[in-house]
mmCIF file of C-alpha atoms in Angstrom:
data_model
loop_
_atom_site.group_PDB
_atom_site.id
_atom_site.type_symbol
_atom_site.label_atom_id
_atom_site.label_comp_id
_atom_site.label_asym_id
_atom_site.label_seq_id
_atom_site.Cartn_x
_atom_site.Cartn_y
_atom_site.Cartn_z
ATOM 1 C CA UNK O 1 -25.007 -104.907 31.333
ATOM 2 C CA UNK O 2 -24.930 -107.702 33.904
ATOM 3 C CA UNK O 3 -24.431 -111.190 31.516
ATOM 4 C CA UNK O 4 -24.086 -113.490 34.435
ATOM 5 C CA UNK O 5 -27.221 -112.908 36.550
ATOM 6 C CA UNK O 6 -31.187 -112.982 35.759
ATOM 7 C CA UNK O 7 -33.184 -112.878 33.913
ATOM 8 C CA UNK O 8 -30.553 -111.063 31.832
ATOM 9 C CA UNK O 9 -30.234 -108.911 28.103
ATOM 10 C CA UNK O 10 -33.594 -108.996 26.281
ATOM 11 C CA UNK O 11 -34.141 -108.045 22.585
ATOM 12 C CA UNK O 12 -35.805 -104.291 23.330
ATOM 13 C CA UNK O 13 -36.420 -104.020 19.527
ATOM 14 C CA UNK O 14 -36.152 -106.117 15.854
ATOM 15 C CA UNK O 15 -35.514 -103.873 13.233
ATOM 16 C CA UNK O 16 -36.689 -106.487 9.891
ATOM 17 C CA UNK O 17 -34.291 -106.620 6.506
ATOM 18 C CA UNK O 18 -34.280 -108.494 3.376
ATOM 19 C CA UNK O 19 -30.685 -109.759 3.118
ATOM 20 C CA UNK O 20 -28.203 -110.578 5.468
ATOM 21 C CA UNK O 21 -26.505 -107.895 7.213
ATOM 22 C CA UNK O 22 -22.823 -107.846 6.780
ATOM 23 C CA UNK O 23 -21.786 -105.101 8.416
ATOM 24 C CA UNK O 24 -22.783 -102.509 11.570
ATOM 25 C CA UNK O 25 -21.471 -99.654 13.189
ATOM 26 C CA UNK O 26 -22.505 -97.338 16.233
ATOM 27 C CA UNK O 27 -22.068 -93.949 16.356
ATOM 28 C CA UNK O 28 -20.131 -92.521 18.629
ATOM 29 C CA UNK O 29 -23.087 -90.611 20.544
ATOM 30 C CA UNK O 30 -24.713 -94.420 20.977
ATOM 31 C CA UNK O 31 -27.942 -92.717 19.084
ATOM 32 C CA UNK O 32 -27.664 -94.610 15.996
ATOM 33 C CA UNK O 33 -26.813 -97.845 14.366
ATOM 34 C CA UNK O 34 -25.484 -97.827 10.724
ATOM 35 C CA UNK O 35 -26.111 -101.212 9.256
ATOM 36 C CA UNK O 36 -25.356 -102.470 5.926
ATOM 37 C CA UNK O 37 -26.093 -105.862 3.408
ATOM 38 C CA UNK O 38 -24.461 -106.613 0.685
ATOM 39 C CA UNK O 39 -26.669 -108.341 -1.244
ATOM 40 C CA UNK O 40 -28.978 -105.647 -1.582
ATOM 41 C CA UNK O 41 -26.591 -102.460 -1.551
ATOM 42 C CA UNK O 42 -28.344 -101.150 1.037
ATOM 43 C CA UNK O 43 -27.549 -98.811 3.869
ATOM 44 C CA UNK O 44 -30.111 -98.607 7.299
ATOM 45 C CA UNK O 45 -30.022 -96.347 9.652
ATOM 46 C CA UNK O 46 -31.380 -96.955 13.339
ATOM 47 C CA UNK O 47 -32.495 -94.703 15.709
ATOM 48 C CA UNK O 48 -31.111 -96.935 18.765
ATOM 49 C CA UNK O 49 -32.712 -95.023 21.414
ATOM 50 C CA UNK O 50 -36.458 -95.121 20.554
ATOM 51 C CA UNK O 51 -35.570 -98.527 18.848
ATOM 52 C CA UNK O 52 -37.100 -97.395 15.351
ATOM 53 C CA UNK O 53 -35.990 -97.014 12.062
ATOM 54 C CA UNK O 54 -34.158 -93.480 12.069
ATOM 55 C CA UNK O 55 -36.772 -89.976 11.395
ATOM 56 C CA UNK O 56 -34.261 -87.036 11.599
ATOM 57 C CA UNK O 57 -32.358 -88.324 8.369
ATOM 58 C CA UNK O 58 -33.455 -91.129 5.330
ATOM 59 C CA UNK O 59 -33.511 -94.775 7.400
ATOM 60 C CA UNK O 60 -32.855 -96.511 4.137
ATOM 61 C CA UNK O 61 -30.485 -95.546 1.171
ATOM 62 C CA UNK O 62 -30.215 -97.982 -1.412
ATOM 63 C CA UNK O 63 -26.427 -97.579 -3.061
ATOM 64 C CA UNK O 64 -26.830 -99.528 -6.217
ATOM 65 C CA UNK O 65 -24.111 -98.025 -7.992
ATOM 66 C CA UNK O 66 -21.661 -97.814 -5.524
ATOM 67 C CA UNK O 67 -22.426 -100.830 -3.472
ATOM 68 C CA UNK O 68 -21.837 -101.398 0.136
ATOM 69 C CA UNK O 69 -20.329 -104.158 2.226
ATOM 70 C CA UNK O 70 -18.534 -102.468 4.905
ATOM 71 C CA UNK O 71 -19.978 -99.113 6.921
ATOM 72 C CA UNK O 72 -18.114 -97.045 9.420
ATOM 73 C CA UNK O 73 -19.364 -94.406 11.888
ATOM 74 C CA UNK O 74 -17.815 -91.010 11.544
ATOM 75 C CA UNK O 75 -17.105 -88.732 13.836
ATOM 76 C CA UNK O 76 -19.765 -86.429 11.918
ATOM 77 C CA UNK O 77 -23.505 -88.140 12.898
ATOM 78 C CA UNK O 78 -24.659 -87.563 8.895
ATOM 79 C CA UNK O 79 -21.844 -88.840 7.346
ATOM 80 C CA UNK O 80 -20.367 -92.448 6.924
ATOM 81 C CA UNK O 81 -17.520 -94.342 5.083
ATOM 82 C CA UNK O 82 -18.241 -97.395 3.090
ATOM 83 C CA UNK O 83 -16.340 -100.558 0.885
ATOM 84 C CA UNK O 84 -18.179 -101.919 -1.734
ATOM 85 C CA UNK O 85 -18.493 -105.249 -1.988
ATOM 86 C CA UNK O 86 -16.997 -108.002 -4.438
ATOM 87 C CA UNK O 87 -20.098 -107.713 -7.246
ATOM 88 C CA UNK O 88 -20.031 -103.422 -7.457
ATOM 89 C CA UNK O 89 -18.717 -102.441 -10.623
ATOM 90 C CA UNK O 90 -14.917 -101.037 -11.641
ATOM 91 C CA UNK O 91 -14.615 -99.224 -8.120
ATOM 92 C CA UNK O 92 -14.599 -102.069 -5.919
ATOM 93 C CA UNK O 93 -11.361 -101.418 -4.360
ATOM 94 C CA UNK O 94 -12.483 -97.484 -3.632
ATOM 95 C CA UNK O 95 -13.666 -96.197 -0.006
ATOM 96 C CA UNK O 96 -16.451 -93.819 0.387
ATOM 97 C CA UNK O 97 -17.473 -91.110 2.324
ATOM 98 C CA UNK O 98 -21.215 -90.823 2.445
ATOM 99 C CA UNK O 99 -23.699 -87.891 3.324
ATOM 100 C CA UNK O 100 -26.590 -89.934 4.643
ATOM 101 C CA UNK O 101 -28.550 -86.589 4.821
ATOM 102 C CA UNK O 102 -29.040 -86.634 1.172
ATOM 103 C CA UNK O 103 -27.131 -89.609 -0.098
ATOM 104 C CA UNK O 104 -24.107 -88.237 -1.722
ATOM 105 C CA UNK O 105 -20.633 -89.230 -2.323
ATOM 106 C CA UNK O 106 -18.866 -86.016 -0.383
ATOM 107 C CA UNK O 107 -15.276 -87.729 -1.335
ATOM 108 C CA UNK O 108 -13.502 -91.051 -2.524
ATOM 109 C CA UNK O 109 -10.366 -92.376 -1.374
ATOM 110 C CA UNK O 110 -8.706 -94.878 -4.037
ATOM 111 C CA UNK O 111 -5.502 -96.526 -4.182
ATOM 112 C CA UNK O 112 -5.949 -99.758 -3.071
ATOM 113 C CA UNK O 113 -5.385 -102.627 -5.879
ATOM 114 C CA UNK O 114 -7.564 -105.314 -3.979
ATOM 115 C CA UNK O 115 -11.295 -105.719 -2.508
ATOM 116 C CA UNK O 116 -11.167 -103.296 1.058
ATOM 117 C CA UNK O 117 -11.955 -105.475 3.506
ATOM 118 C CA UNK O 118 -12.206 -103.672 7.143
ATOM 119 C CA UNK O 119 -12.511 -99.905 7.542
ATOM 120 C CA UNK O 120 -11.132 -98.439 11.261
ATOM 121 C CA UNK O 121 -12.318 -95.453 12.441
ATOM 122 C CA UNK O 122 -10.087 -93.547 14.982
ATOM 123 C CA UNK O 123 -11.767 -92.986 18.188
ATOM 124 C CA UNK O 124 -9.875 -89.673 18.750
ATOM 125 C CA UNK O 125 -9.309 -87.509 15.017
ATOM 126 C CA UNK O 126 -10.271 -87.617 11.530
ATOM 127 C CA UNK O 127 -7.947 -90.524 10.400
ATOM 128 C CA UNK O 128 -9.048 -93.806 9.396
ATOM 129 C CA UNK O 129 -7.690 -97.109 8.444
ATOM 130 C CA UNK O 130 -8.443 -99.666 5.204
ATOM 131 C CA UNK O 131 -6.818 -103.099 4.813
ATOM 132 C CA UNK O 132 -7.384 -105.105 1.697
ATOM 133 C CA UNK O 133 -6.539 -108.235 0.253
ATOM 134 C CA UNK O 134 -3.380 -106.587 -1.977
ATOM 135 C CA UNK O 135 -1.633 -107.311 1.322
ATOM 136 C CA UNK O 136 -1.729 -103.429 2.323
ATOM 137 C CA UNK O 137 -2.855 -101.306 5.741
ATOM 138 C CA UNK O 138 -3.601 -97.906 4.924
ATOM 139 C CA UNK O 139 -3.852 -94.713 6.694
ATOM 140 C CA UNK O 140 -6.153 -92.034 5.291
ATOM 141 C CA UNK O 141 -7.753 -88.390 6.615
ATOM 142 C CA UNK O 142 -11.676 -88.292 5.608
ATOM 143 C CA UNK O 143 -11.256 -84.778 4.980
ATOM 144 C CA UNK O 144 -8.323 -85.216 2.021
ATOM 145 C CA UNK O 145 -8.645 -87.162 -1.120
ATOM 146 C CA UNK O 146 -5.837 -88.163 -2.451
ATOM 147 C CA UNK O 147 -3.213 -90.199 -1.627
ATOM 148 C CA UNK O 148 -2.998 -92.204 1.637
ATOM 149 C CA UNK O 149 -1.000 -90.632 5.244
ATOM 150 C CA UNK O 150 0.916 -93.687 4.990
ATOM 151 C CA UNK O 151 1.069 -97.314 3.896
ATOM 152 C CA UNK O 152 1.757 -100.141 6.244
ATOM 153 C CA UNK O 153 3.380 -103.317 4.593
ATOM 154 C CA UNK O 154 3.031 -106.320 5.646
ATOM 155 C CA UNK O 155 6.523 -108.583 6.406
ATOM 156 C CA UNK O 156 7.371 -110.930 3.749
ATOM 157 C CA UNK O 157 6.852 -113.870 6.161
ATOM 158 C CA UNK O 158 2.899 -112.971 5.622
ATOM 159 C CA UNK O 159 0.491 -113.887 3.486
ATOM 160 C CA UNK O 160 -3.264 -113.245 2.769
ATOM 161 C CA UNK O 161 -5.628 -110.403 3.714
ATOM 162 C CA UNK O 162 -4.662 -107.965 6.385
ATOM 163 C CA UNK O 163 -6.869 -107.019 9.476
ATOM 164 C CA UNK O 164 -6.220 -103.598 10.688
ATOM 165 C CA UNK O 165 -8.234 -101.538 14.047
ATOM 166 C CA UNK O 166 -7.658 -98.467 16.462
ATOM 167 C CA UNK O 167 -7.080 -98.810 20.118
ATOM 168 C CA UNK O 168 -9.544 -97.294 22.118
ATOM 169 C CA UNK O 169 -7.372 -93.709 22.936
ATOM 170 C CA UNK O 170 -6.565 -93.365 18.911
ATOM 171 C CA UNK O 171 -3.100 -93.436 20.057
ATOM 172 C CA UNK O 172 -2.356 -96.916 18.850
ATOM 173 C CA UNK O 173 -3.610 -98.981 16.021
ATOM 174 C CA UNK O 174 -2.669 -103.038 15.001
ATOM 175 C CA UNK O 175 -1.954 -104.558 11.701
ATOM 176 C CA UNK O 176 -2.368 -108.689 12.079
ATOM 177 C CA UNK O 177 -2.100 -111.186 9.091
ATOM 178 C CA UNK O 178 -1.606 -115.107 8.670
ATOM 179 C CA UNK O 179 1.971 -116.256 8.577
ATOM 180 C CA UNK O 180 3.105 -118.202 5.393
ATOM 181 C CA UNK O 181 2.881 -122.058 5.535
ATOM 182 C CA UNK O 182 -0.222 -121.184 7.919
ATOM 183 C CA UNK O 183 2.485 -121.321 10.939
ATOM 184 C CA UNK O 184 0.770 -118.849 12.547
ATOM 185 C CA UNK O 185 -0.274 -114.838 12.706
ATOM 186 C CA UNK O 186 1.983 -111.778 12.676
ATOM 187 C CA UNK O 187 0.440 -109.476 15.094
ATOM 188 C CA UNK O 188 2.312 -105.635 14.806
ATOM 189 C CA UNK O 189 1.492 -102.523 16.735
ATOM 190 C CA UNK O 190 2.035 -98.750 15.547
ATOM 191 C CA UNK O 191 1.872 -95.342 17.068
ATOM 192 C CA UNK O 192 -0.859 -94.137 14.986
ATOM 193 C CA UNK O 193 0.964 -90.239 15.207
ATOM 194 C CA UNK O 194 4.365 -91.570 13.658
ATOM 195 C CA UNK O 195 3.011 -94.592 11.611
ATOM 196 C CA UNK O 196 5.865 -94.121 9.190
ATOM 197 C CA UNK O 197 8.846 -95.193 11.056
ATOM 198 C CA UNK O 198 7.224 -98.694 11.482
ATOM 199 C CA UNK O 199 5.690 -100.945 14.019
ATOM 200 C CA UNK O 200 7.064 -100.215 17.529
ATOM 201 C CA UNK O 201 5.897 -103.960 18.556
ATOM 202 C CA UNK O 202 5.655 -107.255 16.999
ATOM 203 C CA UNK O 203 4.297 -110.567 17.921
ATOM 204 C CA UNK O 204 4.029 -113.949 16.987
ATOM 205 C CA UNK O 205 1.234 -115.859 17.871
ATOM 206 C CA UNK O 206 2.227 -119.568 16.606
ATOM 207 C CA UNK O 207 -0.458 -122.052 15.102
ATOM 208 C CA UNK O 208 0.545 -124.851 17.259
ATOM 209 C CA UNK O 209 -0.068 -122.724 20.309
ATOM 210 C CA UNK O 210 -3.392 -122.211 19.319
ATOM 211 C CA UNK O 211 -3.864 -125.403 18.199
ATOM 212 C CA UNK O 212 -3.212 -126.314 21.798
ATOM 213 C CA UNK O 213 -5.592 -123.707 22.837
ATOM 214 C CA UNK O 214 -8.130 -125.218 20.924
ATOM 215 C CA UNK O 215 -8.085 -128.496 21.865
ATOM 216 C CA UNK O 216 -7.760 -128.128 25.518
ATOM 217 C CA UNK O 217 -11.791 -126.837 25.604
ATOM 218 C CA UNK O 218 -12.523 -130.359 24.658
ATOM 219 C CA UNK O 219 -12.190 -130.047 20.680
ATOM 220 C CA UNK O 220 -11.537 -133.196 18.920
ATOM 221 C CA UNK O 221 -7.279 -132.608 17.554
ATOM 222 C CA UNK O 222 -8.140 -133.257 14.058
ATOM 223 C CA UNK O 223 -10.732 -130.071 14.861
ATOM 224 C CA UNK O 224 -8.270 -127.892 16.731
ATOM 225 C CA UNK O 225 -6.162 -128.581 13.956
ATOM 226 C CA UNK O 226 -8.319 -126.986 11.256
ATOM 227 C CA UNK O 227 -9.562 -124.252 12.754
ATOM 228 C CA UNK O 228 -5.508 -123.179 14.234
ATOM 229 C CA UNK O 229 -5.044 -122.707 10.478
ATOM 230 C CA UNK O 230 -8.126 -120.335 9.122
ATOM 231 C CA UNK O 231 -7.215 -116.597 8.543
ATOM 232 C CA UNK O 232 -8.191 -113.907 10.861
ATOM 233 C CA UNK O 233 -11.227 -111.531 9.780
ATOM 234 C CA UNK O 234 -11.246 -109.083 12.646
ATOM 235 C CA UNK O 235 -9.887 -107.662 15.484
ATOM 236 C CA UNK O 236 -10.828 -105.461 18.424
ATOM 237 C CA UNK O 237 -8.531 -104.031 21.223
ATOM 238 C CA UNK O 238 -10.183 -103.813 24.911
ATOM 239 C CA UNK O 239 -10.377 -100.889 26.238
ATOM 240 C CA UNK O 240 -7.195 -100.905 28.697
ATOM 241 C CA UNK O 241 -5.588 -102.693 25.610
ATOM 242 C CA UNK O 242 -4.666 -105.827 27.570
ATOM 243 C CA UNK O 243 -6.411 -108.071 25.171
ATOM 244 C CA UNK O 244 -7.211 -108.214 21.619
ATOM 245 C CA UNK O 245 -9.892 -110.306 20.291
ATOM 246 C CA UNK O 246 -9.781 -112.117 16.873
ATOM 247 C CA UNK O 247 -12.788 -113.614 14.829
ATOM 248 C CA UNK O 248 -11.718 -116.017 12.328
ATOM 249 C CA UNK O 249 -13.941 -119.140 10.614
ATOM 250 C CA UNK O 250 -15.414 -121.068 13.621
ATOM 251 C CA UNK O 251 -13.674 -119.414 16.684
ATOM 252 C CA UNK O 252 -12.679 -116.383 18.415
ATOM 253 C CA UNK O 253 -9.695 -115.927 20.386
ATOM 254 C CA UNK O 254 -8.627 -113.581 23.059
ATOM 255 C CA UNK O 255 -4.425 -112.991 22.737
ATOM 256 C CA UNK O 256 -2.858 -110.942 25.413
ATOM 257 C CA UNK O 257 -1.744 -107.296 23.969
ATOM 258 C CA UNK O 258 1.343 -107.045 25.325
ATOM 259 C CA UNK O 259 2.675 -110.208 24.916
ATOM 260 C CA UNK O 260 0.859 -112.366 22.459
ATOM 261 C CA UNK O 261 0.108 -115.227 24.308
ATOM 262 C CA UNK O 262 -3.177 -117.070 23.690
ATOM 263 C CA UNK O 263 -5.751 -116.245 26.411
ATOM 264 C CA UNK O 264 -8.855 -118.079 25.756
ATOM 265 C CA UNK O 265 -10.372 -119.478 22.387
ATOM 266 C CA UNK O 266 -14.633 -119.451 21.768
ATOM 267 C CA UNK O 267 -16.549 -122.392 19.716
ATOM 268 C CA UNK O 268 -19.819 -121.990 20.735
ATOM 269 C CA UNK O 269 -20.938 -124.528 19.146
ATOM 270 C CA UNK O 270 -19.827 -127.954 17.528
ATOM 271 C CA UNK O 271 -19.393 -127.924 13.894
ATOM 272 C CA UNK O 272 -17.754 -131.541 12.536
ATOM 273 C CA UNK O 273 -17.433 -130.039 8.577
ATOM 274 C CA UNK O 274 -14.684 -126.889 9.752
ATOM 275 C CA UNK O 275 -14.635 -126.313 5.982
ATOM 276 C CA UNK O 276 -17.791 -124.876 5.628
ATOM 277 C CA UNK O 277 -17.812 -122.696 8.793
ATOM 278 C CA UNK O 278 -18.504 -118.817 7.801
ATOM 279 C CA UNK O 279 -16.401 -116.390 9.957
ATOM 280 C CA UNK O 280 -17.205 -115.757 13.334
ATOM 281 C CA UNK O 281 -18.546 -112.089 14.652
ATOM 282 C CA UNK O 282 -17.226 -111.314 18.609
ATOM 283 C CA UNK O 283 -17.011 -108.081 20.111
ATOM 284 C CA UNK O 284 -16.215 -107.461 24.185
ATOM 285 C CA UNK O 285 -18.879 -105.690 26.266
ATOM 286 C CA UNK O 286 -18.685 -102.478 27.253
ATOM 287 C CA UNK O 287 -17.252 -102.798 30.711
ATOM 288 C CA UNK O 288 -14.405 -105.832 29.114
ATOM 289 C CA UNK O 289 -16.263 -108.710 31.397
ATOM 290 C CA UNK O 290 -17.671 -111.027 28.559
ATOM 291 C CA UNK O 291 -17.235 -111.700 24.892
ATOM 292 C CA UNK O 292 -19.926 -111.555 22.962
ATOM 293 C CA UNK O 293 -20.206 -114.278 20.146
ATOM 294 C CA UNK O 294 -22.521 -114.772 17.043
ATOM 295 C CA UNK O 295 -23.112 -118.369 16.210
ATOM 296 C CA UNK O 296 -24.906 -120.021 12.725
ATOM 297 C CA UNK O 297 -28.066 -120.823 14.319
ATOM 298 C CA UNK O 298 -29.205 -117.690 15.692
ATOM 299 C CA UNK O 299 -28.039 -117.422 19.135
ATOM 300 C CA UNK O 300 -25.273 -115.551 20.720
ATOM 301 C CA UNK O 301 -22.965 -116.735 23.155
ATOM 302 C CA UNK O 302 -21.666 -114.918 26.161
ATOM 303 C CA UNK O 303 -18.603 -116.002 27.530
ATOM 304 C CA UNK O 304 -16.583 -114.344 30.905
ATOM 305 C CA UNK O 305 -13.575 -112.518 29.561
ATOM 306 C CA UNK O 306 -11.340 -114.137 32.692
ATOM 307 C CA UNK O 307 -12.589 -117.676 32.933
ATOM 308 C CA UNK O 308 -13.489 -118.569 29.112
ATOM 309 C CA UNK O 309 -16.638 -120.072 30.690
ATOM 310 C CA UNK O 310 -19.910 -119.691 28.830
ATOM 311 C CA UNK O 311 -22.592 -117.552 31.159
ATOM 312 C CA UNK O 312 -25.236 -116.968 29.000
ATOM 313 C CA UNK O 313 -26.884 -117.717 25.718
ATOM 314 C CA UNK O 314 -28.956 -115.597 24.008
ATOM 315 C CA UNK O 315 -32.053 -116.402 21.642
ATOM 316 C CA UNK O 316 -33.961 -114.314 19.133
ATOM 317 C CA UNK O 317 -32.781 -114.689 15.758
ATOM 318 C CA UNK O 318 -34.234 -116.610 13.080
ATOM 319 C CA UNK O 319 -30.530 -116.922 10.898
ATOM 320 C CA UNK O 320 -26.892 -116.950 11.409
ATOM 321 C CA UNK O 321 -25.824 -113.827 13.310
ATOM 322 C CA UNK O 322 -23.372 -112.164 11.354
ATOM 323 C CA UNK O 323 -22.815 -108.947 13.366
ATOM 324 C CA UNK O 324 -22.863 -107.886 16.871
ATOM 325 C CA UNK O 325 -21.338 -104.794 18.402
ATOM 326 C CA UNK O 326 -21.343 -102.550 21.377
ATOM 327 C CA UNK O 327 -23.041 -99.442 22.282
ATOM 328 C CA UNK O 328 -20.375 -96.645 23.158
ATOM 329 C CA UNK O 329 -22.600 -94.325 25.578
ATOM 330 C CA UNK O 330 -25.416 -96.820 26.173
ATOM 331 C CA UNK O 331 -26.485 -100.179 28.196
ATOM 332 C CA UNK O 332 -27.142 -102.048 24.721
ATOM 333 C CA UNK O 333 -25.603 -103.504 22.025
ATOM 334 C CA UNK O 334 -26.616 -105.010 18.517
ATOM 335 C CA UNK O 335 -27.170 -108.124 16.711
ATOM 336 C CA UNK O 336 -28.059 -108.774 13.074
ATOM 337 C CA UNK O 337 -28.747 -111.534 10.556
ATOM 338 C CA UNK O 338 -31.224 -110.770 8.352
ATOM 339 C CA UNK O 339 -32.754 -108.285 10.855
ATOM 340 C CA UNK O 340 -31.290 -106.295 13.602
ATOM 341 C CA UNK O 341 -31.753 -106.783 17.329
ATOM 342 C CA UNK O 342 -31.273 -104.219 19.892
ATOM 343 C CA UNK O 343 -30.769 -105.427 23.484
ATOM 344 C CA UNK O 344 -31.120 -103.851 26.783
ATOM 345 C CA UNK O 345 -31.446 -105.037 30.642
#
């Protein structure tokens, strides 16, 4: 998907909600689009090639009693995992698997003493990943309940929630949280087949660096300032595993993956008040070349992965985009606020 030339990505479909999407996740054939809001516990399901609510399998499950604020793609196309969200009951710290065929709970995975807050699929087996705020990364199989593979702690020089996510081979997965005194993030890497003897990298990416990073695309300092200190909400490897992106409130950030180094930092768009800035959703496209960015009103940014320069920006939605991702097998990707955009060339 060329970003850079005209007349560019076009919206090939709107699929329309009732609350904000917080959540969305591709299969891994490309053929559907698993997207989930909180507000309503509910749970669509998009056929993304005919660009239509999904007709081989229920398009919308309502999960009342369970809840839902994070979904997953399985390796299984009729079966999901899910987190509940904040508001769901006793269970809020349990992770689901989900038979969308007939909505049933198939098995639960508990353990966690916090809110889950990011579910990672590996690209290559059954295991699966769960951070939460209690300051843990854990590794799970969906086909055992139980207890956990193994549990990743996080250094005592850490604080906050946890961000956890698989390379693209399965082979390696990364743990990131803020440092204490908001110096900066803790970035560690782990062989995801021998998770137990520890991270076989860390890095340090320092506040003051980014700070710098920040400021240097023309942000006012007090503004670099505040945004250097917010907590990271996501991450996603590149597919050579070069670079790692991080969303946080008001900017994304590319950080080299070997080294740790800041690479380029996205604020598409000016925001004096930093304090009430919701997190940011990025992904990179499928061929690495441009980082995709959802901003508050509605439009999406497209920046080139090398330069850090904006190429492209992207209209359609009528709300904050909250979610954007990449198709694995297909020239599209996704977009939701309230609704859900598909694009294509």
């Amino acid at each position: 998907m060329d970003f850079s030339s005209e007349p560019g990505p076009r919206m090939g479909c709107v699929i329309r909600g009732r609350a904000p999407v917080t959540s969305i996740s591709y299969h891994e054939s490309g053929s559907h689009l698993f997207v989930a809001s909180e507000k309503d516990s509910s749970l669509r399901i998009v056929d993304s090639l005919n660009g239509c609510p999904a007709t081989d399998r229920p398009s919308l499950i309502q999960l009342q009693t369970q809840g839902i604020r994070n979904v997953r793609a399985t390796h299984h196309g009729h079966c999901v995992l899910l987190s509940p969200g904040s508001q769901c009951g006793p269970k809020i710290n349990n992770v689901y698997y989900l038979s969308v065929h007939d909505n049933k709970i198939i098995r639960e995975f508990s353990g966690h003493t916090g809110l889950v807050t990011g579910i990672s699929m590996s690209p290559v087996d059954d295991t699966f990943l769960t951070s939460s705020v209690d300051g843990t990364v854990r590794l799970w199989d969906v086909g055992v309940s139980g207890k956990p593979l193994s549990e990743m702690k996080l250094p005592q020089n850490v604080e906050g929630s946890p961000i956890a996510t698989f390379d693209s081979t399965g082979l390696v997965f990364g743990i990131s949280a803020i440092m204490t005194g908001h110096e900066g993030h803790h970035i560690q890497l782990y062989d995801a087949r021998n998770s137990s003897v520890g991270p076989f990298s860390e890095m340090k990416v320092s506040r003051k660096e980014l700070e710098q990073k920040i400021h240097a695309y023309g942000n006012t300092p007090e503004r670099a300032y505040a945004l250097s200190k917010n907590e990271w909400t996501s991450m996603e490897f590149n597919k050579s595993g070069k670079q790692i992106l991080f969303c946080a409130k008001g900017v994304v950030i590319t950080v080299d993956g070997y080294e740790g180094t800041v690479l380029h930092s996205f604020l598409p768009e000016a925001h004096d008040n930093t304090s009430s800035l919701q997190s940011m959703a990025g992904c990179f496209s499928i061929d690495d070349r441009t980082v995709l960015c959802g901003n508050e009103d509605g439009t999406i940014s497209c920046y080139d992965v090398n330069t850090g320069l904006l190429t492209r920006k992207l209209r359609g939605h009528v709300d904050r985009v909250g979610c954007v991702a990449v198709n694995p097998k297909y020239t599209q990707f996704a977009s939701a606020c309230t609704n859900t955009a598909l694009w294509i060339e």
